[in-house]
Amino acid sequence: MRKMRRKGLASMAVQTVATSTDTPSVDLGPAAALSCRECGHRVPLGPVFACEECFGPLEIAYDFSGYDTEELRKRIEAGPANIWRYAPLLPVPADVAGKPNLNPGWTKLVQADHLAAELGVDAGRLFVKDDSGNPTHSFKDRVVAQALEAARAFGFTTLSCSSTGNLAGAVGAAAARAGLRSCVFIPHDLEQGKVVMAAIYGGELVGIEGNYDDVNRFCSELIGDPAGEGWGFVNVNLRPYYAEGSKTLAYEICEQLGWRLPDQIVVPIASGSQLTKVDKGLRELIALGLVEDKPYKIFGAQAEGCSPVSTAFKAGHDVVRPQKPDTIAKSLAIGNPADGPYVLDIARRTGGAVEDVTDAQIVDAIKLLARTEGIFAETAGGVTVGVTKKLIEAGVLDPAKTTVVLNTGDGLKTLDAVAGTGLTATIRPTLDSFREAGLAS
């Protein structure tokens, strides 16, 4: 069924795979080839994203042979305080840290005891991985940093993407830092804050009439057209490299926990790529001997107004049926998520689940996280916190286990979601007025 679902990629897959044999040899560290997740067919490293044999998605295959576990651990710990500390495990050249880039990563892992108390989780067991501390205030800086290095290696002159907002800003900023042109495409009705943040970096920002899936289809057509020659679309023809940036979340979480796997992790779902790569990162750390091999559960989080993966999970289906998005969580509003079937596989394999929350629950969760831990999350963070609360109340998520919840962006990007929040009181500049308002302790 998955192969049939991807037959729509046939014409573009043939075009992009055909270019791979013409791609000059590149040095991307331990990256050895591109491998199909469906049939295992391999092709050389290049700007290719779909398998020529079955049209399944391609991902990076590595050669980690020769790594000594303790030497690798020491090398990582001695590395820079950003994602390039994990360069030996990523598709990047050895000198990546010396090139102009935004150096994202190594964001805070916050022990959230106050939130834990509100949710009924044991003290010291709940953590928030707060990725709002990245250069453009979302986790997208991680994936774009990876795609940028691939774009440089393959000689692209324009960096581009289809985006629900955060990625547009990350691409614009990364391109500006690297001295490349950027041209990004977004739905025409995004939150104004995200539009401004994407436009400020001086690249071209193009609104498409329609939702994200319409934008993505347009970008796929542009890749196969002469007008798209020389363009690196970070989440299309550079997608195998781009997606690897999400692994660094898993690496950081485990290192920040003292080289331990979390028992449970809650990840937001848009395309589903982040969740699948977090799982890949955890499995790689186990295989390399950097963490103890033990069971862990991965939970996916969606907004009810765009919940195709959650709907499929609850129905026991393997096929994810597209939905038309209608939610305030626009960064997660992908109605036809490319990695949806793989998310289902991972949730079931690890004993996790995929759940969704309403827009009202998203807003409540944003406020809860801000009030308890001083973290102002964007709507995607409200989704993960809201789903965590719902899973705990349903007895699905164990409150005695070490749990990590991802906040992938800054709440300043989605102010409209909490627009009703404001002044506690308005008083005259006198002590009597202060006391009359009931504000004295």
Short mmCIF file of C-alpha atoms in Angstrom, two decimals:
data_model
loop_
_atom_site.label_atom_id
_atom_site.label_comp_id
_atom_site.label_asym_id
_atom_site.label_seq_id
_atom_site.Cartn_x
_atom_site.Cartn_y
_atom_site.Cartn_z
CA MET A 1 0.00 0.00 0.00
CA ARG A 2 2.83 2.43 0.74
CA LYS A 3 4.42 1.84 -2.65
CA MET A 4 1.08 2.43 -4.36
CA ARG A 5 0.62 5.63 -2.38
CA ARG A 6 3.96 6.92 -3.66
CA LYS A 7 3.36 6.20 -7.35
CA GLY A 8 2.45 9.86 -7.76
CA LEU A 9 6.16 10.58 -7.33
CA ALA A 10 7.07 8.43 -10.32
CA SER A 11 7.88 11.07 -12.93
CA MET A 12 9.81 13.28 -10.54
CA ALA A 13 11.60 10.31 -8.98
CA VAL A 14 12.94 9.27 -12.37
CA GLN A 15 14.14 12.81 -13.10
CA THR A 16 15.91 13.24 -9.80
CA VAL A 17 17.43 9.76 -9.67
CA ALA A 18 18.77 10.23 -13.17
CA THR A 19 20.83 13.19 -11.98
CA SER A 20 22.50 11.17 -9.21
CA THR A 21 24.92 9.40 -11.54
CA ASP A 22 26.08 12.77 -12.87
CA THR A 23 26.77 14.18 -9.40
CA PRO A 24 30.49 14.69 -8.67
CA SER A 25 31.96 12.66 -5.83
CA VAL A 26 31.35 14.46 -2.55
CA ASP A 27 32.78 14.14 0.93
CA LEU A 28 29.97 13.91 3.45
CA GLY A 29 31.84 12.23 6.26
CA PRO A 30 30.43 8.83 7.27
CA ALA A 31 27.54 9.06 4.77
CA ALA A 32 28.08 6.18 2.33
CA ALA A 33 25.02 6.11 0.05
CA LEU A 34 21.30 6.73 -0.18
CA SER A 35 19.16 3.73 0.72
CA CYS A 36 15.44 3.17 0.09
CA ARG A 37 13.41 2.65 3.25
CA GLU A 38 11.02 0.36 1.38
CA CYS A 39 13.14 -1.95 -0.77
CA GLY A 40 16.72 -1.27 0.34
CA HIS A 41 17.92 -0.22 -3.14
CA ARG A 42 21.00 2.02 -2.93
CA VAL A 43 22.15 4.92 -5.11
CA PRO A 44 25.18 7.22 -4.81
CA LEU A 45 24.97 10.35 -2.69
CA GLY A 46 23.24 13.10 -4.64
CA PRO A 47 20.22 15.45 -4.69
CA VAL A 48 17.77 12.54 -4.86
CA PHE A 49 14.84 11.75 -2.59
CA ALA A 50 12.80 8.94 -4.20
CA CYS A 51 13.81 5.40 -5.14
CA GLU A 52 13.98 4.62 -8.87
CA GLU A 53 12.87 1.03 -8.16
CA CYS A 54 9.75 1.50 -6.00
CA PHE A 55 9.43 5.29 -5.45
CA GLY A 56 9.92 4.84 -1.71
CA PRO A 57 11.79 7.51 0.28
CA LEU A 58 15.57 7.54 0.36
CA GLU A 59 17.60 8.10 3.51
CA ILE A 60 21.28 8.27 4.39
CA ALA A 61 23.15 5.01 4.88
CA TYR A 62 26.32 5.30 6.95
CA ASP A 63 29.59 3.56 7.46
CA PHE A 64 30.31 3.80 11.18
CA SER A 65 32.84 0.98 11.13
CA GLY A 66 36.10 1.67 12.89
CA TYR A 67 34.56 3.86 15.60
CA ASP A 68 35.71 3.08 19.13
CA THR A 69 32.87 3.81 21.56
CA GLU A 70 34.88 5.57 24.25
CA GLU A 71 36.96 7.56 21.78
CA LEU A 72 33.79 8.64 20.00
CA ARG A 73 32.19 9.68 23.29
CA LYS A 74 35.26 11.77 24.20
CA ARG A 75 35.32 13.37 20.77
CA ILE A 76 31.65 14.34 21.04
CA GLU A 77 32.00 15.74 24.57
CA ALA A 78 35.03 17.81 23.49
CA GLY A 79 33.16 19.22 20.50
CA PRO A 80 31.45 22.60 20.08
CA ALA A 81 28.22 23.42 21.92
CA ASN A 82 26.09 22.92 18.81
CA ILE A 83 25.05 20.10 16.49
CA TRP A 84 28.52 19.86 14.97
CA ARG A 85 29.72 18.05 18.09
CA TYR A 86 27.98 15.09 16.40
CA ALA A 87 29.66 15.62 13.01
CA PRO A 88 31.12 12.06 13.07
CA LEU A 89 27.53 10.77 12.94
CA LEU A 90 26.14 13.19 10.34
CA PRO A 91 26.31 13.64 6.53
CA VAL A 92 28.74 16.56 6.65
CA PRO A 93 32.43 17.06 5.80
CA ALA A 94 34.99 17.00 8.58
CA ASP A 95 35.58 20.77 8.39
CA VAL A 96 31.90 21.71 8.74
CA ALA A 97 32.38 23.64 12.00
CA GLY A 98 34.75 26.07 10.25
CA LYS A 99 32.24 27.16 7.59
CA PRO A 100 29.82 30.08 7.93
CA ASN A 101 26.60 28.68 9.34
CA LEU A 102 24.20 29.40 12.19
CA ASN A 103 25.56 26.64 14.46
CA PRO A 104 22.20 25.53 15.89
CA GLY A 105 21.65 22.96 18.62
CA TRP A 106 22.73 22.12 22.16
CA THR A 107 19.52 23.68 23.43
CA LYS A 108 18.33 23.31 27.01
CA LEU A 109 16.87 20.15 28.48
CA VAL A 110 14.75 21.60 31.29
CA GLN A 111 13.86 19.49 34.31
CA ALA A 112 10.19 20.44 34.58
CA ASP A 113 9.27 19.64 38.19
CA HIS A 114 6.53 22.28 38.47
CA LEU A 115 4.84 20.99 35.31
CA ALA A 116 5.32 17.45 36.58
CA ALA A 117 3.48 18.31 39.79
CA GLU A 118 0.56 19.71 37.76
CA LEU A 119 0.40 16.60 35.57
CA GLY A 120 0.92 14.05 38.32
CA VAL A 121 4.38 12.95 37.15
CA ASP A 122 7.01 11.90 39.70
CA ALA A 123 9.52 14.62 40.62
CA GLY A 124 12.69 14.54 38.54
CA ARG A 125 11.06 12.45 35.83
CA LEU A 126 9.69 15.07 33.39
CA PHE A 127 11.89 17.10 31.04
CA VAL A 128 11.19 19.63 28.29
CA LYS A 129 13.62 19.76 25.39
CA ASP A 130 13.28 23.45 24.59
CA ASP A 131 14.37 23.98 21.00
CA SER A 132 13.10 27.55 20.91
CA GLY A 133 16.67 28.55 21.78
CA ASN A 134 17.92 27.94 18.22
CA PRO A 135 19.02 30.91 16.03
CA THR A 136 15.61 31.42 14.38
CA HIS A 137 13.78 30.05 17.43
CA SER A 138 12.69 26.65 16.14
CA PHE A 139 14.13 23.19 15.60
CA LYS A 140 14.12 23.85 11.84
CA ASP A 141 17.59 25.39 12.16
CA ARG A 142 18.92 21.87 12.79
CA VAL A 143 17.55 20.35 9.60
CA VAL A 144 18.40 23.35 7.45
CA ALA A 145 22.00 23.29 8.67
CA GLN A 146 22.30 19.73 7.36
CA ALA A 147 20.62 20.58 4.05
CA LEU A 148 22.86 23.62 3.60
CA GLU A 149 25.98 21.46 3.71
CA ALA A 150 24.50 19.14 1.08
CA ALA A 151 23.54 22.14 -1.07
CA ARG A 152 27.12 23.39 -0.93
CA ALA A 153 28.49 19.94 -1.80
CA PHE A 154 26.19 19.59 -4.82
CA GLY A 155 26.84 23.12 -6.11
CA PHE A 156 23.38 24.61 -5.65
CA THR A 157 23.18 28.40 -5.80
CA THR A 158 19.64 28.93 -4.47
CA LEU A 159 18.28 27.52 -1.21
CA SER A 160 14.53 26.95 -1.18
CA CYS A 161 11.70 25.12 0.58
CA SER A 162 7.99 24.65 1.00
CA SER A 163 7.10 25.74 4.51
CA THR A 164 4.38 26.21 7.11
CA GLY A 165 6.43 29.10 8.53
CA ASN A 166 9.34 28.08 10.73
CA LEU A 167 11.28 26.44 7.91
CA ALA A 168 10.96 29.54 5.73
CA GLY A 169 12.69 31.65 8.38
CA ALA A 170 15.37 29.03 8.98
CA VAL A 171 16.16 28.77 5.26
CA GLY A 172 16.27 32.54 4.83
CA ALA A 173 18.64 32.99 7.76
CA ALA A 174 20.92 30.08 6.83
CA ALA A 175 21.19 31.25 3.22
CA ALA A 176 21.99 34.80 4.32
CA ARG A 177 24.74 33.55 6.62
CA ALA A 178 26.17 31.30 3.88
CA GLY A 179 26.00 33.96 1.18
CA LEU A 180 23.45 32.09 -0.95
CA ARG A 181 20.25 33.28 -2.58
CA SER A 182 17.01 32.06 -0.99
CA CYS A 183 13.50 31.80 -2.38
CA VAL A 184 10.91 30.10 -0.19
CA PHE A 185 7.25 29.26 -0.63
CA ILE A 186 4.53 29.41 2.04
CA PRO A 187 0.74 29.26 2.28
CA HIS A 188 -0.59 32.78 1.75
CA ASP A 189 -2.43 32.90 5.10
CA LEU A 190 0.34 32.13 7.62
CA GLU A 191 0.65 33.90 10.98
CA GLN A 192 1.99 37.41 10.34
CA GLY A 193 4.84 36.96 12.80
CA LYS A 194 6.20 34.04 10.80
CA VAL A 195 5.82 35.94 7.54
CA VAL A 196 7.87 38.85 8.90
CA MET A 197 10.52 36.56 10.33
CA ALA A 198 10.92 34.77 7.01
CA ALA A 199 11.04 37.98 5.00
CA ILE A 200 13.50 39.90 7.18
CA TYR A 201 16.53 37.98 5.91
CA GLY A 202 16.24 39.58 2.48
CA GLY A 203 15.44 36.51 0.39
CA GLU A 204 12.38 36.10 -1.77
CA LEU A 205 9.23 34.99 0.05
CA VAL A 206 6.36 33.77 -2.12
CA GLY A 207 2.83 33.13 -0.88
CA ILE A 208 0.89 30.34 -2.60
CA GLU A 209 -2.90 30.39 -2.65
CA GLY A 210 -3.74 27.17 -0.85
CA ASN A 211 -2.56 25.07 2.10
CA TYR A 212 0.85 23.49 2.73
CA ASP A 213 0.10 20.44 0.60
CA ASP A 214 -0.61 22.75 -2.36
CA VAL A 215 2.68 24.56 -1.72
CA ASN A 216 4.59 21.28 -1.57
CA ARG A 217 3.08 20.04 -4.85
CA PHE A 218 4.10 23.29 -6.56
CA CYS A 219 7.68 22.96 -5.33
CA SER A 220 7.81 19.37 -6.60
CA GLU A 221 6.80 20.60 -10.05
CA LEU A 222 9.38 23.40 -9.98
CA ILE A 223 12.19 20.91 -9.32
CA GLY A 224 11.43 19.13 -12.58
CA ASP A 225 11.27 22.38 -14.57
CA PRO A 226 14.25 24.27 -16.09
CA ALA A 227 13.25 27.23 -13.92
CA GLY A 228 14.32 25.19 -10.88
CA GLU A 229 17.80 24.39 -12.14
CA GLY A 230 20.43 25.10 -9.50
CA TRP A 231 17.86 25.12 -6.70
CA GLY A 232 18.31 23.06 -3.56
CA PHE A 233 14.90 22.46 -1.95
CA VAL A 234 15.85 21.50 1.58
CA ASN A 235 12.75 19.38 2.19
CA VAL A 236 12.41 17.92 -1.31
CA ASN A 237 15.52 17.09 -3.38
CA LEU A 238 17.75 17.57 -0.30
CA ARG A 239 15.31 15.84 2.04
CA PRO A 240 17.49 12.80 2.94
CA TYR A 241 20.20 15.15 4.30
CA TYR A 242 17.76 17.67 5.79
CA ALA A 243 15.94 14.98 7.76
CA GLU A 244 19.13 13.85 9.49
CA GLY A 245 19.22 17.12 11.44
CA SER A 246 16.37 15.86 13.61
CA LYS A 247 18.58 13.01 14.89
CA THR A 248 20.58 15.57 16.83
CA LEU A 249 17.60 16.08 19.14
CA ALA A 250 17.89 12.44 20.18
CA TYR A 251 21.66 12.69 20.53
CA GLU A 252 21.43 15.78 22.75
CA ILE A 253 18.65 14.41 24.93
CA CYS A 254 20.61 11.25 25.69
CA GLU A 255 23.88 13.09 26.30
CA GLN A 256 22.14 15.65 28.54
CA LEU A 257 20.56 12.81 30.51
CA GLY A 258 24.06 11.47 31.19
CA TRP A 259 24.20 9.20 28.14
CA ARG A 260 20.92 7.53 29.02
CA LEU A 261 17.86 6.79 26.90
CA PRO A 262 14.62 8.41 28.05
CA ASP A 263 11.87 5.94 28.83
CA GLN A 264 9.23 7.97 27.00
CA ILE A 265 9.40 10.82 24.50
CA VAL A 266 6.56 12.93 23.07
CA VAL A 267 7.17 14.37 19.59
CA PRO A 268 4.94 16.66 17.48
CA ILE A 269 3.91 15.39 14.04
CA ALA A 270 3.79 17.52 10.90
CA SER A 271 5.31 15.48 8.06
CA GLY A 272 6.36 12.88 10.64
CA SER A 273 10.03 13.13 9.70
CA GLN A 274 11.14 14.49 13.06
CA LEU A 275 9.66 11.56 14.97
CA THR A 276 11.16 8.97 12.63
CA LYS A 277 14.62 10.55 12.85
CA VAL A 278 14.48 10.86 16.63
CA ASP A 279 13.88 7.11 16.67
CA LYS A 280 16.74 6.61 14.21
CA GLY A 281 19.04 8.67 16.42
CA LEU A 282 18.19 6.60 19.49
CA ARG A 283 18.80 3.36 17.62
CA GLU A 284 22.15 4.61 16.31
CA LEU A 285 23.31 5.51 19.83
CA ILE A 286 22.38 2.00 20.96
CA ALA A 287 24.19 0.38 18.02
CA LEU A 288 27.31 2.46 18.69
CA GLY A 289 27.30 1.49 22.37
CA LEU A 290 26.97 5.11 23.53
CA VAL A 291 23.84 4.30 25.55
CA GLU A 292 22.57 1.15 27.24
CA ASP A 293 20.15 -0.83 25.11
CA LYS A 294 16.77 -0.78 26.83
CA PRO A 295 13.12 -0.34 25.81
CA TYR A 296 11.78 3.16 25.11
CA LYS A 297 8.41 4.43 23.91
CA ILE A 298 7.78 7.16 21.35
CA PHE A 299 4.49 9.05 21.32
CA GLY A 300 3.29 11.25 18.47
CA ALA A 301 1.26 14.42 19.01
CA GLN A 302 -1.13 16.11 16.58
CA ALA A 303 -3.79 18.79 16.61
CA GLU A 304 -7.32 17.47 16.24
CA GLY A 305 -7.86 19.81 13.29
CA CYS A 306 -5.08 18.06 11.37
CA SER A 307 -4.71 14.55 12.73
CA PRO A 308 -4.38 12.06 9.88
CA VAL A 309 -1.75 9.96 11.68
CA SER A 310 -3.61 9.95 14.99
CA THR A 311 -6.80 8.96 13.19
CA ALA A 312 -5.05 6.07 11.46
CA PHE A 313 -3.39 4.91 14.69
CA LYS A 314 -6.65 4.85 16.63
CA ALA A 315 -8.41 2.98 13.82
CA GLY A 316 -5.65 0.39 13.59
CA HIS A 317 -4.90 1.33 9.98
CA ASP A 318 -1.55 1.20 8.18
CA VAL A 319 -2.58 3.75 5.54
CA VAL A 320 -2.77 7.44 6.49
CA ARG A 321 -5.66 9.14 4.73
CA PRO A 322 -5.14 12.85 3.91
CA GLN A 323 -7.13 15.52 5.75
CA LYS A 324 -7.80 19.18 5.07
CA PRO A 325 -6.09 21.13 7.91
CA ASP A 326 -8.16 23.35 10.18
CA THR A 327 -6.20 24.18 13.34
CA ILE A 328 -4.34 27.01 15.05
CA ALA A 329 -1.25 24.76 15.06
CA LYS A 330 -0.27 25.80 11.54
CA SER A 331 3.30 24.56 11.86
CA LEU A 332 1.84 21.05 12.12
CA ALA A 333 -0.86 21.55 9.48
CA ILE A 334 0.25 18.98 6.92
CA GLY A 335 -2.77 17.02 5.81
CA ASN A 336 -0.83 14.41 3.83
CA PRO A 337 2.26 13.65 5.93
CA ALA A 338 4.98 11.88 3.93
CA ASP A 339 6.31 9.91 6.90
CA GLY A 340 2.94 9.11 8.41
CA PRO A 341 3.11 5.32 7.81
CA TYR A 342 6.57 5.17 9.41
CA VAL A 343 5.31 7.05 12.45
CA LEU A 344 2.63 4.39 12.87
CA ASP A 345 5.28 1.67 12.65
CA ILE A 346 7.47 3.32 15.30
CA ALA A 347 4.63 4.06 17.71
CA ARG A 348 3.49 0.43 17.52
CA ARG A 349 6.99 -1.07 17.62
CA THR A 350 8.00 0.88 20.72
CA GLY A 351 4.68 0.50 22.54
CA GLY A 352 3.86 4.20 22.19
CA ALA A 353 0.80 5.88 20.71
CA VAL A 354 -0.36 8.79 18.55
CA GLU A 355 -2.86 11.19 20.10
CA ASP A 356 -4.40 14.57 19.31
CA VAL A 357 -5.81 17.58 21.17
CA THR A 358 -8.27 20.35 20.35
CA ASP A 359 -7.31 23.95 19.69
CA ALA A 360 -8.68 24.91 23.10
CA GLN A 361 -6.50 22.25 24.76
CA ILE A 362 -3.49 23.56 22.81
CA VAL A 363 -4.00 27.06 24.20
CA ASP A 364 -4.47 25.72 27.73
CA ALA A 365 -1.25 23.72 27.42
CA ILE A 366 0.72 26.73 26.16
CA LYS A 367 -0.41 28.68 29.21
CA LEU A 368 0.29 25.74 31.54
CA LEU A 369 3.87 25.36 30.34
CA ALA A 370 4.48 29.10 30.56
CA ARG A 371 2.98 29.34 34.06
CA THR A 372 4.81 26.34 35.49
CA GLU A 373 8.23 26.45 33.79
CA GLY A 374 8.62 29.90 32.23
CA ILE A 375 8.74 28.43 28.72
CA PHE A 376 6.57 30.19 26.13
CA ALA A 377 5.91 27.55 23.48
CA GLU A 378 4.43 28.06 20.05
CA THR A 379 1.33 26.06 19.15
CA ALA A 380 3.32 22.91 18.30
CA GLY A 381 4.68 22.92 21.87
CA GLY A 382 1.13 23.32 23.12
CA VAL A 383 0.25 20.20 21.15
CA THR A 384 2.99 18.09 22.75
CA VAL A 385 2.25 19.30 26.29
CA GLY A 386 -1.49 18.90 25.73
CA VAL A 387 -1.06 15.37 24.39
CA THR A 388 1.27 14.51 27.29
CA LYS A 389 -1.42 15.61 29.74
CA LYS A 390 -4.07 13.63 27.89
CA LEU A 391 -1.95 10.47 27.77
CA ILE A 392 -1.15 10.67 31.49
CA GLU A 393 -4.83 11.11 32.35
CA ALA A 394 -5.69 8.11 30.17
CA GLY A 395 -3.06 5.95 31.89
CA VAL A 396 -1.13 5.47 28.65
CA LEU A 397 1.98 7.40 29.65
CA ASP A 398 3.69 6.17 32.85
CA PRO A 399 4.19 9.04 35.35
CA ALA A 400 7.01 7.13 37.09
CA LYS A 401 9.18 6.91 33.96
CA THR A 402 11.69 9.45 32.62
CA THR A 403 9.74 11.41 30.02
CA VAL A 404 10.92 14.06 27.55
CA VAL A 405 8.47 16.42 25.85
CA LEU A 406 9.63 18.41 22.80
CA ASN A 407 8.96 22.12 22.44
CA THR A 408 10.02 22.89 18.90
CA GLY A 409 9.43 26.65 18.66
CA ASP A 410 9.05 30.02 20.38
CA GLY A 411 5.61 31.28 21.38
CA LEU A 412 6.43 34.76 20.07
CA LYS A 413 5.84 33.28 16.61
CA THR A 414 2.22 32.37 17.33
CA LEU A 415 0.94 35.22 19.47
CA ASP A 416 -2.50 35.09 17.82
CA ALA A 417 -3.14 31.77 19.56
CA VAL A 418 -3.07 33.42 23.00
CA ALA A 419 -4.28 36.86 21.96
CA GLY A 420 -6.78 37.06 24.84
CA THR A 421 -3.98 37.06 27.42
CA GLY A 422 -3.31 40.53 28.85
CA LEU A 423 -3.34 42.85 31.83
CA THR A 424 -4.29 41.58 35.25
CA ALA A 425 -5.56 45.02 36.24
CA THR A 426 -5.30 48.72 35.38
CA ILE A 427 -4.71 51.00 38.36
CA ARG A 428 -3.93 54.61 39.18
CA PRO A 429 -0.30 55.28 40.21
CA THR A 430 -1.18 55.24 43.94
CA LEU A 431 -0.83 52.69 46.72
CA ASP A 432 -4.54 52.97 47.52
CA SER A 433 -5.43 51.99 43.96
CA PHE A 434 -2.97 49.09 44.18
CA ARG A 435 -4.58 47.83 47.38
CA GLU A 436 -8.11 48.31 46.00
CA ALA A 437 -7.23 46.04 43.08
CA GLY A 438 -6.43 43.26 45.55
CA LEU A 439 -2.83 42.98 44.43
CA ALA A 440 -1.17 43.36 47.84
CA SER A 441 0.21 40.15 49.30
#
